[in-house]
Short mmCIF file of C-alpha atoms and ligand atoms in Angstrom, two decimals:
data_model
loop_
_atom_site.label_atom_id
_atom_site.label_comp_id
_atom_site.label_asym_id
_atom_site.label_seq_id
_atom_site.Cartn_x
_atom_site.Cartn_y
_atom_site.Cartn_z
CA MET Z 1 113.48 124.84 124.35
CA GLN Z 2 115.98 124.76 127.18
CA GLU Z 3 119.61 124.20 126.38
CA LEU Z 4 120.56 120.50 126.23
CA GLU Z 5 123.77 118.89 127.43
CA ALA Z 6 125.29 115.55 126.46
CA ILE Z 7 125.99 112.93 129.12
CA ILE Z 8 128.65 110.49 127.96
CA GLY Z 9 130.22 107.40 129.50
CA LEU Z 10 132.68 104.94 128.00
CA GLU Z 11 133.42 101.24 128.19
CA VAL Z 12 136.97 100.60 127.09
CA HIS Z 13 138.32 97.20 126.12
CA ALA Z 14 142.12 96.99 126.22
CA GLN Z 15 144.07 93.89 125.20
CA MET Z 16 146.80 93.00 127.65
CA ASN Z 17 150.33 92.41 126.34
CA THR Z 18 150.94 89.18 128.25
CA LYS Z 19 153.14 86.37 126.97
CA THR Z 20 150.29 83.85 126.91
CA LYS Z 21 146.50 83.99 126.66
CA MET Z 22 144.07 84.56 129.55
CA PHE Z 23 143.22 80.95 130.41
CA CYS Z 24 145.67 78.78 128.43
CA GLY Z 25 149.34 78.67 127.44
CA CYS Z 26 148.85 79.77 123.82
CA ASP Z 27 151.05 82.53 122.40
CA ASN Z 28 149.23 85.83 122.95
CA ASP Z 29 151.02 87.56 120.09
CA ALA Z 30 149.21 86.53 116.93
CA PHE Z 31 150.39 89.48 114.88
CA GLY Z 32 151.53 88.33 111.45
CA LYS Z 33 150.81 84.67 112.21
CA GLU Z 34 148.70 82.33 110.09
CA PRO Z 35 145.03 82.21 111.15
CA ASN Z 36 144.15 79.53 113.72
CA THR Z 37 147.77 78.69 114.57
CA THR Z 38 147.90 80.09 118.13
CA VAL Z 39 145.01 78.00 119.47
CA CYS Z 40 144.49 74.98 121.71
CA PRO Z 41 141.53 72.96 123.06
CA ILE Z 42 141.12 75.42 125.98
CA CYS Z 43 140.80 78.65 123.98
CA MET Z 44 138.79 76.71 121.36
CA GLY Z 45 136.27 75.89 124.11
CA HIS Z 46 136.43 72.13 123.82
CA PRO Z 47 134.29 70.29 126.40
CA GLY Z 48 136.17 69.02 129.42
CA THR Z 49 139.04 71.50 129.24
CA LEU Z 50 139.85 73.63 132.28
CA PRO Z 51 140.73 77.33 132.18
CA VAL Z 52 143.61 78.52 134.40
CA PRO Z 53 143.81 82.30 135.04
CA ASN Z 54 147.01 83.93 133.79
CA ALA Z 55 148.99 85.31 136.75
CA GLU Z 56 150.76 87.89 134.58
CA ALA Z 57 147.41 89.18 133.31
CA MET Z 58 145.99 89.44 136.83
CA GLU Z 59 149.05 91.34 138.03
CA LYS Z 60 148.90 93.73 135.08
CA ALA Z 61 145.17 94.29 135.66
CA VAL Z 62 145.85 95.08 139.32
CA ARG Z 63 148.64 97.50 138.34
CA THR Z 64 146.28 99.22 135.92
CA SER Z 65 143.52 99.38 138.54
CA LEU Z 66 145.90 101.09 140.98
CA ALA Z 67 147.10 103.54 138.32
CA LEU Z 68 143.43 104.47 137.78
CA HIS Z 69 143.12 105.03 141.56
CA CYS Z 70 140.65 102.15 141.86
CA THR Z 71 140.20 99.98 144.93
CA VAL Z 72 141.30 96.44 144.22
CA ASN Z 73 138.57 94.33 145.77
CA PRO Z 74 139.87 91.75 148.27
CA ALA Z 75 137.54 89.18 146.71
CA SER Z 76 136.31 88.93 143.14
CA HIS Z 77 135.38 86.12 140.80
CA PHE Z 78 134.84 85.18 137.18
CA ASP Z 79 131.41 84.66 135.63
CA ARG Z 80 130.21 83.07 132.43
CA LYS Z 81 128.53 85.52 130.07
CA HIS Z 82 126.54 83.60 127.49
CA TYR Z 83 125.88 84.59 123.94
CA PHE Z 84 125.84 82.60 120.77
CA TYR Z 85 128.10 83.93 118.04
CA PRO Z 86 130.64 82.20 115.79
CA ASP Z 87 133.57 84.21 117.19
CA LEU Z 88 133.00 82.69 120.65
CA PRO Z 89 133.95 79.01 120.56
CA ALA Z 90 132.78 78.09 124.09
CA GLY Z 91 129.38 79.75 123.70
CA PHE Z 92 130.21 81.98 126.66
CA GLN Z 93 132.82 84.56 127.57
CA ILE Z 94 134.61 84.25 130.90
CA SER Z 95 134.14 87.72 132.35
CA GLN Z 96 133.43 89.34 135.72
CA TYR Z 97 129.93 90.51 136.55
CA ASP Z 98 128.84 91.37 140.09
CA TYR Z 99 132.25 91.12 141.79
CA PRO Z 100 134.77 92.84 139.51
CA LEU Z 101 138.50 92.97 140.19
CA ALA Z 102 138.49 96.69 141.01
CA SER Z 103 136.06 99.58 141.48
CA LYS Z 104 135.72 103.31 142.07
CA GLY Z 105 138.68 105.14 140.58
CA THR Z 106 139.44 108.42 138.85
CA VAL Z 107 141.43 109.58 135.83
CA ASP Z 108 142.61 113.17 135.54
CA TYR Z 109 143.08 114.45 132.03
CA GLU Z 110 143.82 117.77 130.43
CA MET Z 111 141.85 119.59 127.78
CA GLU Z 112 142.98 122.94 126.42
CA GLY Z 113 145.19 123.39 129.46
CA GLU Z 114 142.38 122.71 131.93
CA LYS Z 115 142.28 119.77 134.33
CA HIS Z 116 139.23 117.48 134.15
CA THR Z 117 138.42 114.34 136.12
CA CYS Z 118 136.43 111.31 134.99
CA ARG Z 119 135.37 108.73 137.57
CA ILE Z 120 136.01 105.06 136.85
CA THR Z 121 133.19 102.71 137.82
CA ARG Z 122 135.07 99.45 137.56
CA LEU Z 123 137.83 97.46 135.91
CA HIS Z 124 137.33 93.80 135.22
CA VAL Z 125 139.15 91.05 133.37
CA GLU Z 126 137.78 88.84 130.59
CA ASN Z 127 138.88 87.03 127.44
CA ASP Z 128 138.62 88.36 123.90
CA ALA Z 129 136.65 86.64 121.13
CA GLY Z 130 138.00 85.49 117.77
CA LYS Z 131 137.96 87.58 114.62
CA LEU Z 132 135.39 87.18 111.85
CA THR Z 133 135.97 88.34 108.29
CA HIS Z 134 132.88 88.55 106.09
CA ARG Z 135 133.42 87.95 102.36
CA GLY Z 136 130.15 87.98 100.46
CA ASP Z 137 128.16 85.02 101.76
CA LEU Z 138 131.23 83.56 103.45
CA THR Z 139 132.46 84.22 106.97
CA LEU Z 140 136.06 83.38 107.80
CA CYS Z 141 136.85 82.62 111.45
CA ASP Z 142 140.28 83.23 112.96
CA TYR Z 143 140.53 82.16 116.60
CA ASN Z 144 144.09 83.39 117.21
CA ARG Z 145 142.64 86.32 119.17
CA ALA Z 146 140.17 84.12 121.10
CA GLY Z 147 141.36 84.02 124.69
CA THR Z 148 143.52 87.16 124.58
CA PRO Z 149 143.33 88.81 128.03
CA LEU Z 150 141.20 91.95 128.09
CA MET Z 151 140.64 94.66 130.65
CA GLU Z 152 137.22 96.24 130.49
CA ILE Z 153 137.31 99.72 132.00
CA VAL Z 154 133.93 101.37 132.60
CA THR Z 155 133.55 105.08 133.36
CA GLU Z 156 130.82 107.01 135.12
CA PRO Z 157 128.82 109.28 132.78
CA ASP Z 158 131.13 112.22 133.56
CA LEU Z 159 132.02 113.29 130.03
CA ARG Z 160 130.11 116.16 128.41
CA SER Z 161 131.29 116.27 124.80
CA ALA Z 162 132.97 114.22 122.09
CA ASP Z 163 136.13 116.29 122.68
CA GLU Z 164 136.12 115.38 126.37
CA ALA Z 165 135.60 111.71 125.56
CA VAL Z 166 138.58 111.75 123.21
CA ALA Z 167 140.81 113.69 125.64
CA PHE Z 168 139.96 111.19 128.38
CA ALA Z 169 140.51 108.17 126.10
CA GLU Z 170 143.88 109.52 124.95
CA GLU Z 171 145.04 110.01 128.54
CA LEU Z 172 143.83 106.51 129.45
CA ARG Z 173 145.81 105.11 126.52
CA ARG Z 174 148.96 106.91 127.72
CA MET Z 175 148.41 105.47 131.19
CA LEU Z 176 147.98 101.89 129.93
CA ILE Z 177 151.21 102.20 127.97
CA ALA Z 178 153.03 103.73 130.96
CA VAL Z 179 151.80 100.95 133.26
CA GLY Z 180 152.95 98.42 130.67
CA SER Z 181 149.72 96.42 130.73
CA SER Z 182 148.68 97.05 127.14
CA ASP Z 183 150.46 98.18 123.99
CA ALA Z 184 147.15 99.93 123.20
CA ASP Z 185 147.96 99.98 119.48
CA MET Z 186 144.81 101.40 117.91
CA PHE Z 187 145.71 100.15 114.43
CA LYS Z 188 145.83 96.58 115.73
CA GLY Z 189 142.49 96.94 117.56
CA MET Z 190 144.16 96.66 120.97
CA MET Z 191 141.94 99.40 122.41
CA ARG Z 192 138.24 99.63 121.53
CA PHE Z 193 135.40 101.78 122.83
CA ASP Z 194 131.67 101.47 123.45
CA ALA Z 195 130.27 104.94 124.07
CA SER Z 196 126.94 105.73 125.76
CA ILE Z 197 125.31 109.08 125.18
CA SER Z 198 122.08 110.68 126.39
CA LEU Z 199 120.82 114.24 126.55
CA ARG Z 200 119.21 116.24 129.32
CA GLU Z 201 118.22 119.82 129.94
CA LYS Z 202 121.10 121.78 131.40
CA GLY Z 203 120.69 122.23 135.15
CA THR Z 204 118.78 118.97 135.64
CA THR Z 205 120.41 115.88 137.13
CA LYS Z 206 118.25 113.02 135.87
CA LEU Z 207 119.93 110.44 133.64
CA ASN Z 208 117.76 109.76 130.58
CA PRO Z 209 117.71 106.55 128.51
CA ARG Z 210 120.86 106.35 126.46
CA SER Z 211 122.12 105.25 123.11
CA GLU Z 212 125.09 102.90 123.27
CA ILE Z 213 127.42 103.03 120.26
CA LYS Z 214 129.26 99.72 119.92
CA ASN Z 215 132.80 98.91 118.85
CA LEU Z 216 134.57 102.15 118.00
CA ASN Z 217 138.16 101.39 117.02
CA SER Z 218 139.80 104.79 116.81
CA PHE Z 219 139.75 108.19 118.49
CA LYS Z 220 138.44 109.63 115.22
CA ALA Z 221 135.56 107.13 115.11
CA LEU Z 222 134.81 107.83 118.79
CA GLU Z 223 134.66 111.56 118.11
CA ARG Z 224 132.62 111.35 114.90
CA ALA Z 225 130.16 108.79 116.28
CA LEU Z 226 129.49 110.82 119.43
CA ILE Z 227 128.98 114.04 117.46
CA PHE Z 228 126.64 112.27 115.03
CA GLU Z 229 124.62 110.49 117.72
CA GLY Z 230 124.42 113.63 119.86
CA ASN Z 231 122.93 115.56 116.95
CA ARG Z 232 120.53 112.70 116.18
CA LEU Z 233 119.31 112.64 119.80
CA LYS Z 234 118.84 116.41 119.61
CA ASP Z 235 116.68 116.04 116.50
CA ILE Z 236 114.63 113.36 118.30
CA TRP Z 237 114.24 115.70 121.28
CA GLU Z 238 112.99 118.49 119.02
CA GLU Z 239 110.53 116.16 117.26
CA THR Z 240 109.21 114.31 120.31
CA GLY Z 241 109.81 116.93 122.99
CA GLY Z 242 112.04 114.67 125.05
CA PRO Z 243 114.74 112.01 125.36
CA LEU Z 244 114.70 108.41 124.11
CA LYS Z 245 111.95 106.30 125.66
CA HIS Z 246 114.35 103.46 126.49
CA ASP Z 247 117.99 102.44 126.01
CA ILE Z 248 119.07 101.49 122.51
CA THR Z 249 122.19 99.95 120.99
CA VAL Z 250 123.59 101.27 117.74
CA GLY Z 251 126.53 100.50 115.47
CA TRP Z 252 128.78 103.06 113.78
CA LEU Z 253 129.08 102.92 110.00
CA ASP Z 254 132.39 104.66 109.49
CA ASP Z 255 132.17 104.87 105.68
CA GLU Z 256 128.70 106.39 105.77
CA GLY Z 257 129.41 108.56 108.81
CA ARG Z 258 126.24 107.52 110.62
CA THR Z 259 124.90 105.16 113.29
CA ARG Z 260 122.49 102.29 112.68
CA LEU Z 261 120.06 100.73 115.18
CA LEU Z 262 121.23 97.27 116.30
CA ARG Z 263 118.69 96.51 118.99
CA ASP Z 264 116.05 98.04 121.22
CA LYS Z 265 116.10 97.53 124.96
CA GLU Z 266 113.14 95.14 124.74
CA THR Z 267 115.14 92.61 122.74
CA ALA Z 268 118.42 93.15 124.61
CA THR Z 269 120.39 89.97 124.97
CA ASP Z 270 120.05 88.07 128.19
CA TYR Z 271 123.54 86.92 129.00
CA ARG Z 272 122.45 84.45 131.73
CA TYR Z 273 125.46 85.27 133.90
CA PHE Z 274 126.48 82.74 136.51
CA PRO Z 275 129.72 82.19 138.46
CA GLU Z 276 132.38 80.34 136.47
CA PRO Z 277 132.45 76.97 138.24
CA ASP Z 278 135.93 75.99 136.99
CA ILE Z 279 137.85 78.93 138.52
CA PRO Z 280 138.02 79.55 142.29
CA PRO Z 281 137.32 83.10 143.55
CA LEU Z 282 140.22 85.56 143.32
CA GLN Z 283 141.67 86.96 146.51
CA PHE Z 284 144.13 89.80 146.95
CA SER Z 285 145.62 90.66 150.32
CA GLY Z 286 146.37 94.25 151.25
CA ASP Z 287 150.10 93.44 151.28
CA GLU Z 288 150.04 92.00 147.77
CA VAL Z 289 148.25 95.07 146.47
CA GLU Z 290 150.65 97.45 148.24
CA GLU Z 291 153.66 95.56 146.80
CA ILE Z 292 152.27 96.12 143.31
CA ARG Z 293 151.44 99.76 144.06
CA LYS Z 294 155.09 100.37 145.02
CA SER Z 295 156.26 99.11 141.64
CA LEU Z 296 154.10 101.53 139.62
CA PRO Z 297 156.08 103.79 137.28
CA ARG Z 298 155.49 107.52 137.09
CA MET Z 299 152.28 108.28 135.24
CA PRO Z 300 152.19 110.40 132.05
CA ALA Z 301 150.79 113.46 133.85
CA GLU Z 302 153.56 113.26 136.46
CA LEU Z 303 156.21 112.73 133.76
CA LYS Z 304 154.95 115.74 131.90
CA ALA Z 305 155.16 117.83 135.06
CA ASP Z 306 158.76 116.60 135.55
CA TYR Z 307 159.77 117.69 132.05
CA LEU Z 308 158.03 121.05 132.39
CA ALA Z 309 159.96 121.56 135.65
CA LEU Z 310 163.20 121.01 133.70
CA GLY Z 311 162.26 124.04 131.63
CA LEU Z 312 160.89 122.31 128.52
CA MET Z 313 157.98 123.80 126.57
CA ASP Z 314 154.54 122.18 126.85
CA ALA Z 315 154.73 120.72 123.33
CA GLU Z 316 158.23 119.31 124.01
CA ALA Z 317 157.10 117.68 127.28
CA ALA Z 318 154.02 116.24 125.57
CA MET Z 319 156.17 114.80 122.78
CA LEU Z 320 158.42 113.05 125.33
CA VAL Z 321 155.43 111.63 127.22
CA ASP Z 322 153.81 110.31 124.05
CA GLN Z 323 156.95 108.86 122.46
CA PRO Z 324 158.80 106.49 124.79
CA LEU Z 325 161.73 106.08 122.40
CA LEU Z 326 162.34 109.83 122.14
CA ARG Z 327 161.99 109.94 125.92
CA ALA Z 328 164.70 107.28 126.32
CA HIS Z 329 166.93 109.26 123.91
CA PHE Z 330 166.28 112.50 125.79
CA ASP Z 331 166.90 110.99 129.23
CA ALA Z 332 170.17 109.40 128.06
CA VAL Z 333 171.44 112.58 126.40
CA LYS Z 334 170.44 114.66 129.40
CA ASP Z 335 172.34 112.24 131.66
CA VAL Z 336 175.47 112.93 129.63
CA THR Z 337 175.09 116.68 129.17
CA GLY Z 338 173.36 117.44 132.46
CA ASP Z 339 171.44 120.07 130.53
CA ALA Z 340 167.76 119.65 129.56
CA LYS Z 341 167.81 122.49 127.04
CA ARG Z 342 170.79 120.98 125.22
CA ALA Z 343 169.23 117.50 125.28
CA SER Z 344 165.99 118.91 123.96
CA SER Z 345 167.81 120.72 121.16
CA LEU Z 346 169.68 117.56 120.13
CA VAL Z 347 166.77 115.12 120.39
CA LEU Z 348 163.57 117.11 119.85
CA THR Z 349 164.84 119.71 117.39
CA GLN Z 350 167.79 118.23 115.49
CA LEU Z 351 166.99 114.51 115.59
CA VAL Z 352 163.24 114.90 115.04
CA GLY Z 353 163.98 117.35 112.19
CA PHE Z 354 166.40 114.98 110.46
CA LEU Z 355 164.00 112.03 110.92
CA LYS Z 356 161.23 114.05 109.35
CA ALA Z 357 163.41 115.08 106.43
CA ALA Z 358 164.41 111.43 105.87
CA ASP Z 359 160.76 110.31 106.29
CA LYS Z 360 161.74 107.92 109.07
CA SER Z 361 160.10 107.04 112.39
CA PRO Z 362 162.13 107.31 115.61
CA ALA Z 363 162.39 103.50 115.61
CA GLU Z 364 164.08 103.65 112.19
CA GLY Z 365 166.52 106.28 113.42
CA PRO Z 366 169.63 106.07 115.62
CA GLY Z 367 169.44 104.02 118.82
CA THR Z 368 169.72 105.50 122.29
CA ASP Z 369 173.30 104.19 122.66
CA HIS Z 370 174.44 106.00 119.53
CA LEU Z 371 172.83 109.24 120.68
CA ARG Z 372 174.46 108.91 124.08
CA ASP Z 373 177.83 108.36 122.36
CA LEU Z 374 177.26 111.43 120.19
CA ALA Z 375 176.43 113.58 123.21
CA ALA Z 376 179.50 112.21 125.01
CA ALA Z 377 181.71 113.00 122.01
CA ILE Z 378 180.45 116.60 121.99
CA ARG Z 379 180.87 116.89 125.72
CA ALA Z 380 184.40 115.45 125.68
CA GLY Z 381 185.27 117.90 122.93
CA THR Z 382 186.04 115.22 120.35
CA ILE Z 383 183.80 117.20 118.02
CA SER Z 384 182.16 120.61 118.33
CA GLY Z 385 178.42 121.03 118.76
CA ASN Z 386 178.14 122.27 115.20
CA ALA Z 387 180.00 119.27 113.85
CA GLY Z 388 177.75 117.13 116.04
CA LYS Z 389 174.75 118.30 114.07
CA ASP Z 390 176.33 117.09 110.83
CA VAL Z 391 177.24 113.78 112.46
CA LEU Z 392 173.64 113.35 113.65
CA GLU Z 393 172.32 113.97 110.17
CA LYS Z 394 174.62 111.27 108.81
CA MET Z 395 173.60 108.93 111.65
CA VAL Z 396 169.95 109.27 110.57
CA GLU Z 397 170.84 108.79 106.91
CA THR Z 398 173.24 105.86 107.24
CA GLY Z 399 172.45 104.17 110.57
CA LYS Z 400 176.19 104.26 111.37
CA SER Z 401 177.58 104.97 114.83
CA PRO Z 402 178.89 108.47 115.60
CA ARG Z 403 182.40 107.07 116.03
CA GLU Z 404 182.42 105.56 112.53
CA ILE Z 405 181.15 108.80 111.01
CA ILE Z 406 183.57 111.04 112.91
CA GLU Z 407 186.54 108.88 111.99
CA ALA Z 408 185.56 108.39 108.35
CA ALA Z 409 185.05 112.12 107.82
CA GLY Z 410 188.24 113.10 109.63
CA MET Z 411 186.11 115.36 111.79
CA LYS Z 412 187.98 114.56 114.91
CA GLN Z 413 189.02 117.61 116.78
CA ILE Z 414 192.64 118.39 117.31
CA SER Z 415 193.18 117.14 120.83
CA ASP Z 416 196.95 116.86 120.56
CA THR Z 417 198.44 118.96 123.37
CA GLY Z 418 201.54 119.95 121.40
CA ALA Z 419 199.55 121.11 118.39
CA ILE Z 420 197.16 123.12 120.51
CA GLU Z 421 199.97 124.69 122.53
CA LYS Z 422 201.53 125.87 119.31
CA LEU Z 423 198.21 127.39 118.17
CA VAL Z 424 197.69 129.06 121.54
CA ASP Z 425 201.19 130.58 121.47
CA GLU Z 426 200.47 131.98 118.03
CA ALA Z 427 197.15 133.34 119.27
CA ILE Z 428 198.77 135.08 122.23
CA ALA Z 429 201.37 136.62 119.96
CA ALA Z 430 198.72 137.78 117.50
CA ASN Z 431 196.30 139.27 120.06
CA PRO Z 432 198.29 141.43 122.47
CA LYS Z 433 195.33 143.73 123.14
CA ALA Z 434 193.04 140.90 124.16
CA ILE Z 435 195.72 139.55 126.50
CA GLU Z 436 196.07 142.99 128.09
CA SER Z 437 192.35 143.40 128.74
CA PHE Z 438 192.18 139.87 130.11
CA LYS Z 439 194.98 140.65 132.55
CA ALA Z 440 193.13 143.88 133.42
CA GLY Z 441 190.26 141.71 134.62
CA LYS Z 442 188.07 141.42 131.52
CA SER Z 443 187.61 137.68 131.35
CA ALA Z 444 185.40 138.05 128.26
CA ALA Z 445 188.54 138.89 126.28
CA LEU Z 446 189.47 135.23 126.49
CA GLY Z 447 186.72 134.46 123.98
CA ALA Z 448 188.49 136.45 121.27
CA ILE Z 449 191.67 134.40 121.70
CA VAL Z 450 189.84 131.08 121.72
CA GLY Z 451 187.92 132.24 118.66
CA TRP Z 452 191.19 133.00 116.89
CA VAL Z 453 192.48 129.48 117.58
CA MET Z 454 189.23 127.90 116.41
CA LYS Z 455 189.36 129.92 113.19
CA GLU Z 456 193.01 129.08 112.53
CA SER Z 457 192.29 125.36 113.09
CA LYS Z 458 189.20 125.47 110.87
CA GLY Z 459 187.05 124.59 113.86
CA GLN Z 460 188.93 121.41 114.64
CA ALA Z 461 190.76 122.45 117.78
CA ASN Z 462 189.26 121.05 120.95
CA PRO Z 463 187.80 124.21 122.57
CA LYS Z 464 188.00 122.75 126.05
CA MET Z 465 191.72 122.04 125.70
CA VAL Z 466 192.32 125.42 124.10
CA ASN Z 467 190.74 127.04 127.14
CA GLU Z 468 192.74 124.98 129.59
CA ILE Z 469 196.09 125.53 127.89
CA LEU Z 470 195.38 129.22 127.45
CA MET Z 471 194.53 129.58 131.15
CA LYS Z 472 197.74 127.79 132.07
CA LYS Z 473 199.77 130.19 129.96
CA ILE Z 474 198.18 133.50 130.92
CA GLY Z 475 195.95 132.77 133.90
ZN1 ZN K 501 144.86 78.20 123.88
MN1 MN K 502 133.39 93.28 127.83
#
């Protein structure tokens, strides 16, 4: 048999982090709220109510489209997509069918240091359904999520393995977070995947009927489901001598680690799409789109390149791209020190190390302001770099500000001019040889004298002032 290759495409649903829902004024943040408390007659699909598109959601969807290098279509509209299910109060979803908001984009992603590109077919906007919880014979319905704005992002079948699908999905998640359109929190189901996979003989170009795996909620599930289904299709190929006869839809049983047939093509649901009569067509002028394009932040891949250019290691740059809070810390500290290496040592080595030891997340650690103050205290010479490390450890442990810790521990450096002058005089008297070689042009000899002062003062003398006063006396 000829070698087979997998052809994979994804449909990604991402919840948008807008203040209100897609077509009504209900609170879009239902996290931790009682079931069915963030609902109204519109998102409950009562007859006679009128949906009004959320301007914030449309703007965020346009921003995302542009970040994915899509063309925002000058005209698009909403359609009703009908299906009967208890999580859908209106009996239809308001989605976009033949005229989506945006089409034809690309996403570059990296895998094992190599650049790959996946084409984006389209991005459209729709509303989410409610959440059903099955308990024995009972089904509990919570409609808080019904009406949450969703972006559906559909790719071309450009992915060739489960690893590629995951690498692409991870990059897409970074981009959504960078754009600010979705929090893309996987644990809260804010990003979900449907993955289509088919096989073909390597070297051929025909697309064979595919298996669509529905509702994958994590990168791990995406990876496992694609590996499982790919192997299953291979077995079918070996048994029948070819691909599937028609498209199928399967579900992923995470506990059992296998897929299960949901429906054959023949019985596929007919959604009876038609244009949503209650919402006028959407129109975007070139100027509007360009305004939004100008406000796009730097994308994760660009950010990573920036940090690499500052001399950071690949893993350090990746950590900053993936963790916005550490990035804010790093940027603030680097602003103070003007030195990427030093900022990286303070934030990515020391801080991350202390957080790990204390079993805390960055959000539970010191705030950016406190880290900036610490860096400023080191830079101003209030404390030495070594003392700074101890202060940082205490900041992580206690949550106190660097100032409080420095003062309480009496760590403050000696910055009293008179006291330092006295120490410097003693140092000059005690190190005649060093003074001679300095005067003979060996500037390195200065280090020995400064070192003597630091030792005498038990590390508390302000090294910057010691240097200055020393230079004044012998320079
Ligand atoms: Zn509502
Ligand atoms: Mn959809």
